[in-house]
Coordinates of C-alpha atoms in Angstrom, one line a residue:
M1 CA -30.4 -32.2 23.2
E2 CA -27.0 -31.4 23.2
Q3 CA -26.4 -34.5 20.0
S4 CA -29.3 -32.1 18.2
I5 CA -27.4 -28.9 18.9
K6 CA -24.1 -30.1 17.9
M7 CA -26.0 -31.4 15.6
V8 CA -27.6 -28.5 13.6
L9 CA -24.8 -26.8 13.6
M10 CA -22.5 -29.5 12.0
K11 CA -24.5 -29.8 9.4
Q12 CA -25.0 -26.3 9.5
T13 CA -21.4 -25.4 8.6
L14 CA -20.0 -27.9 6.4
A15 CA -22.9 -26.8 4.6
H16 CA -21.7 -23.7 4.3
Q17 CA -18.6 -24.7 3.1
Q18 CA -19.4 -27.4 0.2
Q19 CA -20.8 -22.7 -1.0
L20 CA -18.2 -21.6 -0.9
M21 CA -15.9 -24.6 -2.1
A22 CA -18.5 -24.7 -5.4
S23 CA -18.2 -20.6 -5.4
Q24 CA -14.7 -21.1 -5.4
R25 CA -14.5 -23.4 -8.1
T26 CA -16.8 -21.5 -10.1
L27 CA -14.5 -18.4 -9.9
V28 CA -11.5 -20.1 -10.7
Q29 CA -13.1 -21.4 -13.8
R30 CA -14.2 -17.8 -14.5
Q31 CA -11.0 -16.6 -14.3
Q32 CA -9.3 -19.0 -16.5
A33 CA -12.0 -18.5 -18.9
L34 CA -11.4 -14.5 -18.8
A35 CA -7.3 -15.1 -19.1
L36 CA -8.0 -17.4 -22.6
M37 CA -10.5 -14.6 -24.2
C38 CA -7.5 -12.4 -24.0
R39 CA -5.2 -14.3 -26.0
V40 CA -4.6 -14.5 -29.6
Y41 CA -2.3 -16.5 -31.6
V42 CA -0.5 -14.7 -34.9
G43 CA 0.6 -17.1 -37.9
S44 CA 3.0 -16.7 -41.5
I45 CA 4.5 -14.6 -39.4
S46 CA 8.3 -13.0 -41.6
F47 CA 11.2 -14.3 -40.1
E48 CA 12.7 -10.8 -40.3
L49 CA 10.0 -9.0 -38.7
K50 CA 10.8 -8.4 -34.2
E51 CA 8.1 -8.2 -31.6
D52 CA 8.7 -4.3 -31.9
T53 CA 6.9 -4.4 -35.7
I54 CA 4.1 -7.7 -34.2
R55 CA 3.3 -5.0 -31.5
Q56 CA 2.6 -2.2 -33.3
A57 CA 0.9 -3.8 -35.1
F58 CA -1.6 -5.3 -32.6
L59 CA -1.6 -2.1 -29.7
P60 CA -4.4 0.0 -31.6
F61 CA -6.4 -3.0 -29.6
G62 CA -6.1 -2.2 -27.0
P63 CA -3.1 -2.7 -24.1
I64 CA -0.6 -6.2 -24.5
K65 CA 0.0 -7.6 -21.5
S66 CA 2.6 -9.6 -23.3
I67 CA 3.9 -10.7 -26.6
N68 CA 5.9 -14.7 -26.5
M69 CA 7.8 -15.7 -29.9
S70 CA 8.9 -19.2 -29.8
W71 CA 12.9 -18.5 -30.5
D72 CA 14.7 -20.9 -32.1
P73 CA 18.5 -21.5 -30.7
V74 CA 19.8 -22.5 -33.8
T75 CA 18.8 -19.9 -36.0
Q76 CA 18.5 -17.6 -33.5
K77 CA 15.1 -16.7 -35.1
H78 CA 11.3 -16.7 -34.4
K79 CA 9.7 -20.2 -35.5
G80 CA 7.2 -17.4 -37.5
F81 CA 4.6 -17.3 -35.3
A82 CA 3.6 -15.5 -31.7
F83 CA 0.8 -15.5 -28.7
V84 CA -0.1 -12.2 -28.2
E85 CA -2.5 -12.0 -25.0
Y86 CA -4.5 -8.3 -24.4
D87 CA -5.6 -7.2 -20.5
I88 CA -8.9 -7.5 -21.3
P89 CA -10.9 -10.3 -23.9
E90 CA -12.1 -7.1 -26.1
A91 CA -9.3 -6.3 -27.1
A92 CA -8.2 -9.6 -28.2
Q93 CA -11.7 -10.3 -30.4
L94 CA -11.0 -6.5 -32.3
A95 CA -7.4 -8.6 -33.2
L96 CA -8.8 -11.4 -34.3
E97 CA -12.1 -9.7 -36.3
Q98 CA -9.7 -7.4 -37.9
M99 CA -6.3 -8.3 -38.1
N100 CA -6.6 -11.2 -39.6
G101 CA -5.6 -11.8 -43.4
V102 CA -3.4 -8.2 -42.9
M103 CA -0.1 -8.1 -44.8
I104 CA 2.5 -7.5 -42.4
G105 CA 5.9 -7.8 -43.6
G106 CA 4.8 -9.4 -47.5
R107 CA 3.1 -11.3 -45.5
N108 CA -1.2 -12.4 -44.9
I109 CA -0.4 -12.4 -40.5
K110 CA -3.0 -15.9 -39.7
V111 CA -4.7 -14.5 -36.4
V112 CA -7.1 -17.4 -34.9
G113 CA -7.7 -17.6 -30.8
R114 CA -5.6 -19.3 -29.0
P115 CA -6.7 -23.4 -28.6
S116 CA -7.3 -24.2 -25.2
N117 CA -6.2 -28.0 -23.2
M118 CA -9.5 -27.0 -20.5
P119 CA -12.4 -28.5 -22.3
Q120 CA -14.7 -26.9 -19.9
A121 CA -13.7 -23.7 -20.5
Q122 CA -15.9 -23.0 -23.4
S123 CA -19.3 -24.1 -21.8
V124 CA -17.8 -21.1 -19.8
I125 CA -17.1 -18.9 -22.2
D126 CA -20.4 -19.0 -23.9
D127 CA -22.1 -18.2 -20.5
I128 CA -20.0 -15.3 -20.4
T129 CA -20.7 -13.7 -23.6
E130 CA -24.3 -14.9 -23.8
E131 CA -24.6 -12.8 -20.0
A132 CA -22.9 -9.5 -22.3
K133 CA -25.6 -10.0 -24.5
L134 CA -28.1 -8.5 -21.9
Y135 CA -26.0 -5.5 -21.6
N136 CA -25.8 -3.1 -24.8
R137 CA -22.0 -2.1 -25.0
I138 CA -19.7 -0.9 -27.3
Y139 CA -15.7 -1.2 -26.7
V140 CA -13.9 2.1 -28.0
A141 CA -10.2 2.1 -28.2
S142 CA -7.6 3.6 -29.6
I143 CA -8.9 7.8 -28.1
H144 CA -6.3 9.5 -28.6
P145 CA -4.7 10.8 -24.9
D146 CA -6.1 14.8 -25.1
L147 CA -9.7 13.8 -25.2
T148 CA -11.6 13.9 -22.1
E149 CA -15.2 11.4 -21.2
E150 CA -17.2 14.1 -22.1
D151 CA -15.3 14.4 -25.4
I152 CA -15.8 11.0 -27.2
K153 CA -19.7 10.9 -25.2
S154 CA -20.6 14.0 -27.2
V155 CA -19.3 12.4 -30.9
F156 CA -21.0 9.0 -29.8
E157 CA -24.5 10.8 -28.9
A158 CA -25.3 10.8 -32.3
F159 CA -26.7 6.6 -31.9
G160 CA -28.7 7.3 -29.5
P161 CA -29.1 8.1 -25.3
I162 CA -26.1 7.0 -23.8
K163 CA -26.7 4.9 -19.6
T164 CA -22.8 5.0 -19.3
C165 CA -19.6 5.9 -21.1
R166 CA -16.0 5.3 -19.0
L167 CA -13.0 5.5 -20.4
A168 CA -10.0 3.1 -18.5
P169 CA -8.2 5.8 -16.2
G170 CA -4.0 5.9 -16.6
S171 CA -1.6 6.2 -14.3
S172 CA -2.1 9.9 -13.8
P173 CA -4.4 12.1 -13.5
N174 CA -6.7 13.8 -15.6
K175 CA -5.0 10.4 -17.9
H176 CA -7.0 7.5 -20.2
K177 CA -5.3 4.1 -21.2
G178 CA -6.8 4.6 -24.9
Y179 CA -9.6 2.6 -24.1
G180 CA -13.1 2.5 -23.2
F181 CA -16.8 1.1 -22.8
I182 CA -20.2 3.3 -23.7
E183 CA -23.9 2.2 -22.9
Y184 CA -26.6 2.6 -24.4
D185 CA -30.3 2.4 -23.7
T186 CA -31.3 0.1 -27.1
A187 CA -29.6 -2.7 -29.5
Q188 CA -29.6 -0.4 -32.0
S189 CA -27.6 2.4 -30.8
T190 CA -25.0 0.1 -30.6
T191 CA -25.3 -2.0 -34.2
E192 CA -25.1 1.2 -35.3
A193 CA -22.5 3.1 -33.0
I194 CA -19.9 -0.4 -35.0
S195 CA -20.8 0.3 -38.3
S196 CA -20.0 4.1 -37.9
M197 CA -17.2 4.9 -35.8
N198 CA -15.0 1.4 -36.1
L199 CA -12.2 3.2 -37.9
F200 CA -13.1 6.5 -37.9
D201 CA -10.7 9.1 -37.9
L202 CA -10.2 10.8 -35.1
G203 CA -7.5 13.6 -34.1
G204 CA -5.1 11.6 -36.5
Q205 CA -5.7 7.9 -34.8
Y206 CA -8.3 5.0 -36.1
L207 CA -11.1 3.8 -34.2
R208 CA -11.6 0.6 -33.0
V209 CA -14.5 -0.2 -32.6
G210 CA -16.0 -3.6 -31.8
R211 CA -19.4 -4.7 -29.5
A212 CA -18.5 -6.3 -26.0
I213 CA -18.3 -9.7 -25.3
T214 CA -18.0 -9.4 -21.0
P215 CA -20.2 -7.9 -19.0
P216 CA -19.7 -4.9 -16.4
N217 CA -19.1 -6.7 -14.0
A218 CA -17.0 -9.8 -15.5
L219 CA -13.3 -8.5 -14.1
Q220 CA -13.9 -7.8 -11.1
V221 CA -14.4 -11.2 -10.0
N222 CA -11.0 -11.9 -8.7
T223 CA -10.8 -8.4 -6.4
A224 CA -14.7 -8.8 -5.3
T225 CA -14.9 -11.8 -4.0
K226 CA -14.0 -13.0 -0.2
L227 CA -13.6 -16.5 0.4
S228 CA -14.1 -17.9 4.0
F229 CA -13.9 -20.5 5.1
Q230 CA -14.5 -20.3 8.9
P231 CA -16.5 -23.1 10.7
L232 CA -18.8 -20.0 11.9
A233 CA -19.5 -17.5 8.6
A234 CA -22.0 -13.9 8.9
N235 CA -24.2 -14.8 7.0
Q236 CA -25.0 -18.0 9.4
M237 CA -27.7 -18.7 11.4
P238 CA -27.1 -17.5 15.5
T239 CA -26.7 -19.8 17.7
A240 CA -29.8 -18.0 19.9
A241 CA -31.9 -20.2 16.4
A242 CA -29.5 -23.1 15.9
V243 CA -30.4 -23.2 19.8
A244 CA -33.9 -24.0 19.3
A245 CA -33.9 -25.9 16.5
A246 CA -31.7 -27.8 17.7
A247 CA -34.5 -28.0 20.9
A248 CA -37.6 -28.2 18.7
T249 CA -36.0 -31.4 16.3
A250 CA -35.2 -32.5 20.4
K251 CA -38.6 -32.7 21.5
I252 CA -40.0 -34.0 18.4
Q253 CA -37.5 -37.4 18.3
A254 CA -38.2 -37.5 22.5
M255 CA -42.6 -37.5 21.7
D256 CA -41.7 -40.6 18.4
A257 CA -40.0 -42.7 20.6
V258 CA -42.3 -42.6 24.1
A259 CA -44.5 -43.3 20.7
S260 CA -43.1 -46.5 19.1
N261 CA -42.5 -47.5 23.1
A262 CA -45.9 -47.9 23.3
M263 CA -46.4 -49.5 20.3
A264 CA -44.3 -52.0 21.6
L265 CA -45.8 -51.8 25.1
G266 CA -49.3 -52.3 23.7
L267 CA -51.1 -48.9 25.4
S268 CA -53.5 -48.0 23.0
K269 CA -53.8 -45.4 24.9
L270 CA -51.1 -44.2 23.5
T271 CA -51.7 -44.2 20.5
T272 CA -55.1 -42.6 20.8
A273 CA -54.2 -39.7 22.4
A274 CA -54.2 -35.8 20.7
P275 CA -50.0 -35.2 20.3
V276 CA -49.0 -32.3 22.1
K277 CA -47.0 -29.5 20.1
P278 CA -43.6 -28.7 21.3
A279 CA -43.8 -24.8 22.3
I280 CA -40.2 -23.2 19.9
V281 CA -39.2 -20.5 22.4
A282 CA -37.9 -18.0 19.7
P283 CA -34.4 -16.7 21.0
T284 CA -33.8 -13.6 22.9
G285 CA -34.6 -10.8 20.5
L286 CA -36.7 -11.6 18.6
S287 CA -40.6 -10.5 18.5
P288 CA -43.4 -12.3 17.7
V289 CA -44.5 -13.3 13.7
G290 CA -46.1 -10.3 12.2
V291 CA -45.7 -7.7 15.5
Q292 CA -43.1 -4.7 14.3
M293 CA -40.7 -4.0 17.7
Q294 CA -39.8 0.0 18.2
S295 CA -38.9 1.6 20.8
Q296 CA -40.2 5.0 19.7
S297 CA -43.4 4.8 18.3
P298 CA -44.5 1.5 17.5
V299 CA -45.9 0.8 14.6
I300 CA -48.5 -1.9 15.5
I301 CA -49.2 -4.9 12.5
P302 CA -53.1 -4.9 12.7
P303 CA -54.1 -8.2 11.7
P304 CA -56.6 -9.1 8.2
G305 CA -59.8 -6.1 8.5
V306 CA -58.6 -4.4 9.8
A307 CA -59.0 -1.1 8.9
I308 CA -55.4 1.8 8.0
P309 CA -56.6 6.2 9.5
Q310 CA -56.3 8.3 6.8
L311 CA -55.0 12.1 6.4
G312 CA -56.8 14.1 8.5
S313 CA -59.4 11.3 9.2
T314 CA -60.2 10.0 13.8
P315 CA -58.3 7.4 14.4
P316 CA -59.4 4.0 15.4
I317 CA -59.1 1.6 17.9
I318 CA -57.0 -1.1 16.8
T319 CA -57.2 -4.7 18.5
A320 CA -53.2 -6.2 17.6
Y321 CA -52.6 -10.0 18.1
P322 CA -53.6 -11.3 21.7
G323 CA -50.4 -9.9 24.0
V324 CA -49.5 -7.2 22.0
V325 CA -49.7 -3.6 23.7
Q326 CA -52.8 -1.3 21.6
Q327 CA -51.6 2.4 20.8
P328 CA -53.9 4.3 18.6
V329 CA -51.9 5.2 15.0
T330 CA -52.1 9.1 15.0
V331 CA -50.7 11.1 11.7
S332 CA -48.5 14.4 12.1
P333 CA -51.0 16.7 10.6
S334 CA -47.7 17.8 8.8
I335 CA -47.5 15.5 5.6
L336 CA -49.9 17.8 3.8
P337 CA -47.1 21.2 3.8
V338 CA -45.2 18.3 2.9
A339 CA -46.9 17.1 -0.5
Q340 CA -46.8 21.2 -1.8
A341 CA -43.5 21.2 -1.5
Q342 CA -42.9 18.2 -2.9
N343 CA -45.8 19.5 -6.0
S344 CA -44.1 22.9 -5.9
A345 CA -40.0 21.4 -6.8
N346 CA -41.8 19.1 -9.4
E347 CA -42.6 22.4 -11.6
A348 CA -39.7 24.1 -11.0
L349 CA -38.0 21.4 -12.2
K350 CA -39.4 20.9 -14.5
K351 CA -38.4 24.6 -15.5
A352 CA -35.2 23.7 -15.1
Q353 CA -35.5 21.2 -17.8
E354 CA -36.9 22.9 -20.1
Q355 CA -35.2 26.1 -19.6
A356 CA -32.0 24.2 -20.0
Q357 CA -33.8 22.1 -23.7
K358 CA -33.9 25.7 -24.9
Q359 CA -30.5 26.7 -24.9
Q360 CA -29.3 24.0 -26.3
E361 CA -30.6 24.5 -29.6
E362 CA -29.9 28.1 -29.3
L363 CA -25.9 26.6 -28.9
Q364 CA -26.0 23.8 -31.7
K365 CA -28.2 27.2 -34.3
K366 CA -25.5 29.1 -33.4
L367 CA -22.8 27.1 -34.1
M368 CA -24.0 26.2 -37.9
D369 CA -24.7 29.7 -38.3
D370 CA -21.5 30.5 -41.3
S371 CA -22.3 33.4 -41.4
E372 CA -21.3 34.2 -37.6
P373 CA -16.7 34.6 -36.7
Q374 CA -16.3 31.9 -33.7
T375 CA -13.5 32.2 -31.6
L376 CA -11.8 28.8 -31.0
Q377 CA -12.2 29.3 -27.5
A378 CA -16.3 29.8 -27.2
Q379 CA -16.5 26.6 -29.3
E380 CA -14.5 24.9 -26.9
N381 CA -17.5 25.7 -24.5
L382 CA -20.1 24.5 -26.7
S383 CA -22.5 21.7 -25.5
I384 CA -22.9 19.8 -29.0
K385 CA -24.0 16.7 -30.1
G386 CA -23.0 14.0 -33.0
Q387 CA -21.3 15.5 -36.0
S388 CA -21.3 18.8 -35.3
A389 CA -19.4 17.6 -32.2
R390 CA -16.3 15.6 -34.0
H391 CA -16.4 19.2 -36.3
L392 CA -15.2 20.5 -33.1
V393 CA -13.1 18.3 -31.7
M394 CA -11.2 17.8 -34.8
Q395 CA -10.9 21.0 -34.2
K396 CA -9.6 20.7 -30.7
L397 CA -6.4 19.0 -31.6
M398 CA -5.4 21.1 -34.6
R399 CA -3.4 22.3 -32.2
K400 CA -1.3 19.2 -32.0
T401 CA 0.2 19.6 -35.0
E402 CA 2.0 22.6 -35.1
Q403 CA 4.2 22.1 -31.8
S404 CA 5.8 19.1 -34.5
R405 CA 9.6 18.1 -33.3
V406 CA 9.9 15.8 -36.1
V407 CA 11.3 15.8 -40.0
I408 CA 11.2 13.8 -42.4
L409 CA 13.6 13.6 -45.1
R410 CA 12.9 11.9 -48.1
N411 CA 14.9 11.6 -51.2
M412 CA 18.2 11.2 -49.3
V413 CA 19.3 8.0 -50.2
G414 CA 18.7 4.3 -52.1
P415 CA 17.7 1.4 -50.1
E416 CA 21.2 0.2 -51.3
E417 CA 22.6 2.8 -49.6
V418 CA 20.8 1.8 -45.9
D419 CA 23.9 0.8 -44.0
E420 CA 24.4 0.7 -40.4
T421 CA 26.8 4.3 -40.5
L422 CA 24.1 5.7 -42.0
Q423 CA 22.2 7.1 -38.8
E424 CA 25.2 8.2 -37.0
E425 CA 26.1 10.3 -40.7
I426 CA 22.4 11.6 -40.4
Q427 CA 22.2 12.2 -36.9
D428 CA 25.7 14.4 -36.4
E429 CA 24.3 16.0 -40.0
C430 CA 21.4 17.4 -38.4
T431 CA 23.2 17.8 -34.5
K432 CA 23.9 21.2 -36.3
F433 CA 19.8 23.1 -36.2
G434 CA 19.8 21.7 -32.2
I435 CA 19.6 18.9 -30.2
V436 CA 18.9 15.0 -32.2
D437 CA 16.5 13.4 -29.9
R438 CA 15.8 10.2 -32.6
V439 CA 16.4 8.3 -35.9
I440 CA 14.1 6.2 -37.1
I441 CA 15.1 5.4 -41.3
Y442 CA 11.9 3.6 -42.4
K443 CA 12.4 1.3 -45.7
E444 CA 8.4 1.4 -47.2
K445 CA 7.8 -1.4 -49.7
Q446 CA 5.2 -0.1 -52.7
S447 CA 4.1 -3.4 -53.3
D448 CA 4.6 -7.2 -52.4
D449 CA 7.4 -8.1 -55.2
D450 CA 9.5 -8.6 -52.0
D451 CA 12.8 -8.9 -54.7
A452 CA 11.4 -5.1 -56.3
V453 CA 14.3 -3.8 -54.9
D454 CA 13.5 -0.2 -56.8
D455 CA 10.0 -0.1 -54.9
I456 CA 11.5 0.4 -52.5
I457 CA 11.6 3.8 -50.7
V458 CA 13.6 5.3 -47.8
K459 CA 12.0 7.7 -45.1
I460 CA 14.1 9.3 -42.8
F461 CA 13.7 10.5 -39.2
V462 CA 14.2 13.2 -37.5
Q463 CA 12.9 14.3 -34.3
F464 CA 14.5 16.7 -32.1
S465 CA 13.8 18.3 -29.2
K466 CA 12.0 21.7 -30.1
S467 CA 9.9 22.4 -32.5
S468 CA 11.8 25.4 -33.2
E469 CA 15.2 23.8 -34.0
A470 CA 13.0 20.6 -36.1
I471 CA 11.5 23.9 -38.4
I472 CA 15.3 25.0 -38.1
A473 CA 16.5 21.8 -40.2
R474 CA 13.9 21.3 -42.2
D475 CA 14.6 24.8 -44.2
A476 CA 18.0 24.0 -43.8
L477 CA 18.4 20.7 -45.5
N478 CA 14.8 21.0 -48.3
G479 CA 15.9 21.8 -51.0
R480 CA 19.7 20.6 -50.0
Y481 CA 22.0 18.6 -51.8
F482 CA 23.1 14.5 -50.9
G483 CA 24.7 12.5 -53.0
G484 CA 23.5 13.6 -55.8
R485 CA 19.5 13.5 -54.1
L486 CA 17.5 16.6 -54.2
V487 CA 16.4 16.4 -50.5
R488 CA 13.0 17.0 -49.9
A489 CA 12.9 18.7 -45.5
E490 CA 9.0 18.9 -44.1
I491 CA 7.6 18.7 -40.7
Y492 CA 5.9 15.6 -40.2
D493 CA 3.3 15.2 -38.2
Q494 CA 3.8 14.8 -33.9
N495 CA 0.8 12.9 -33.3
L496 CA 1.5 9.7 -36.3
Y497 CA 5.5 10.0 -35.2
D498 CA 3.5 9.7 -32.0
H499 CA 1.4 6.0 -32.8
N500 CA 4.3 4.7 -35.4
D501 CA 2.2 5.9 -38.0
F502 CA 4.8 6.0 -41.3
S503 CA 2.6 5.6 -44.0
N504 CA 2.0 9.0 -44.4

């Protein structure tokens, strides 16, 4: 008996440990595959470019975890390639699709997936991508920081009903990281949203939209899964049940041993007698099969053939299993008013939905009426969708451009006049109008010819601490001569400047 009990418990513990080890191996392989999906290889990089330029070019697709550029200690320059690692695989996939062959620094860069020395990783990646196809999810990046989930949802609802719309939360409350996921009801809505909204200008930023290549819970496996190698885990068979199973096993083995000895001794009576079935005693607290034990108002599960009483009928006498206490089944008359109340609630809910739909149509009709004047605050409170929602979002963001603190100076110097002291000279000159936070000298090529110096124009961006100081500097510098050149000073869009877009 003791040996049988020990054997059952030992097999049970070994099987549990093997299951946990297999789960851990699968978890590690999945994490490694997701890490590989977050990386891209960038080649054919101009030797004059720095890490900041690569970061600016690849940041619109999603948050970047690291950039690894191989530097040559002899030449003090990089070797012409880099590895960019994102926080999520969808960002790397979008960069792979949209950045390959793009010209940066006068050269067409090459963007490919990072090679792996793990032959088993590809099969795991294939499993993850196949699992992602079960969901109609899209990935949206480069979202304006002032937009909310409701704004994004109102714009993307034009392509079909949305199940979920989630933006990655930022470090501070009511802020996001600039990307999120949207799940539609149908695959057609997903395809139309990607084709229509990718590179759509929303608030001065071009959205990057692509298909999600991971399932919703792909990135939570390392925190949601908790492994334990304790011999007696929570999902193991209770000890009482193990003892009962071991007792049954021991009795069966004893019967087999007696039968074998009887055959050896030639006692035919033992072989012809009816076998005795072992009585397996269930552990304490377990009820007989087919009976549900309750301390209050016990419910008897009737055997086949016994009718269940209906509402308002006299409950019949129920014949239960042998040894089970018989109790009549009664039906409370309070069930009927509850059903009537449920019907009334359903009718009230239906009327509320119809009224909300009618209000929605009136709001849309009111917005599309050009003859009726509307204030910006009134437009913000409207609940609209689709193309009209895009115009509304743009109007909400128009107020931001008026508060720009950046002045752009054109035709101030030529490319041959740019030296190390120019930035300091401009900063000293502009301090007459206010506090200067930053000065950027940007050379913009007008052609692909690296030797054509005449095709380069120099833009100088001066960022002040206040928008009023920028206006004073613009008025004072515009039309002024500097080194024989007529300077043109203008207020530059703050959103474009904050996102390092100097091409406007």
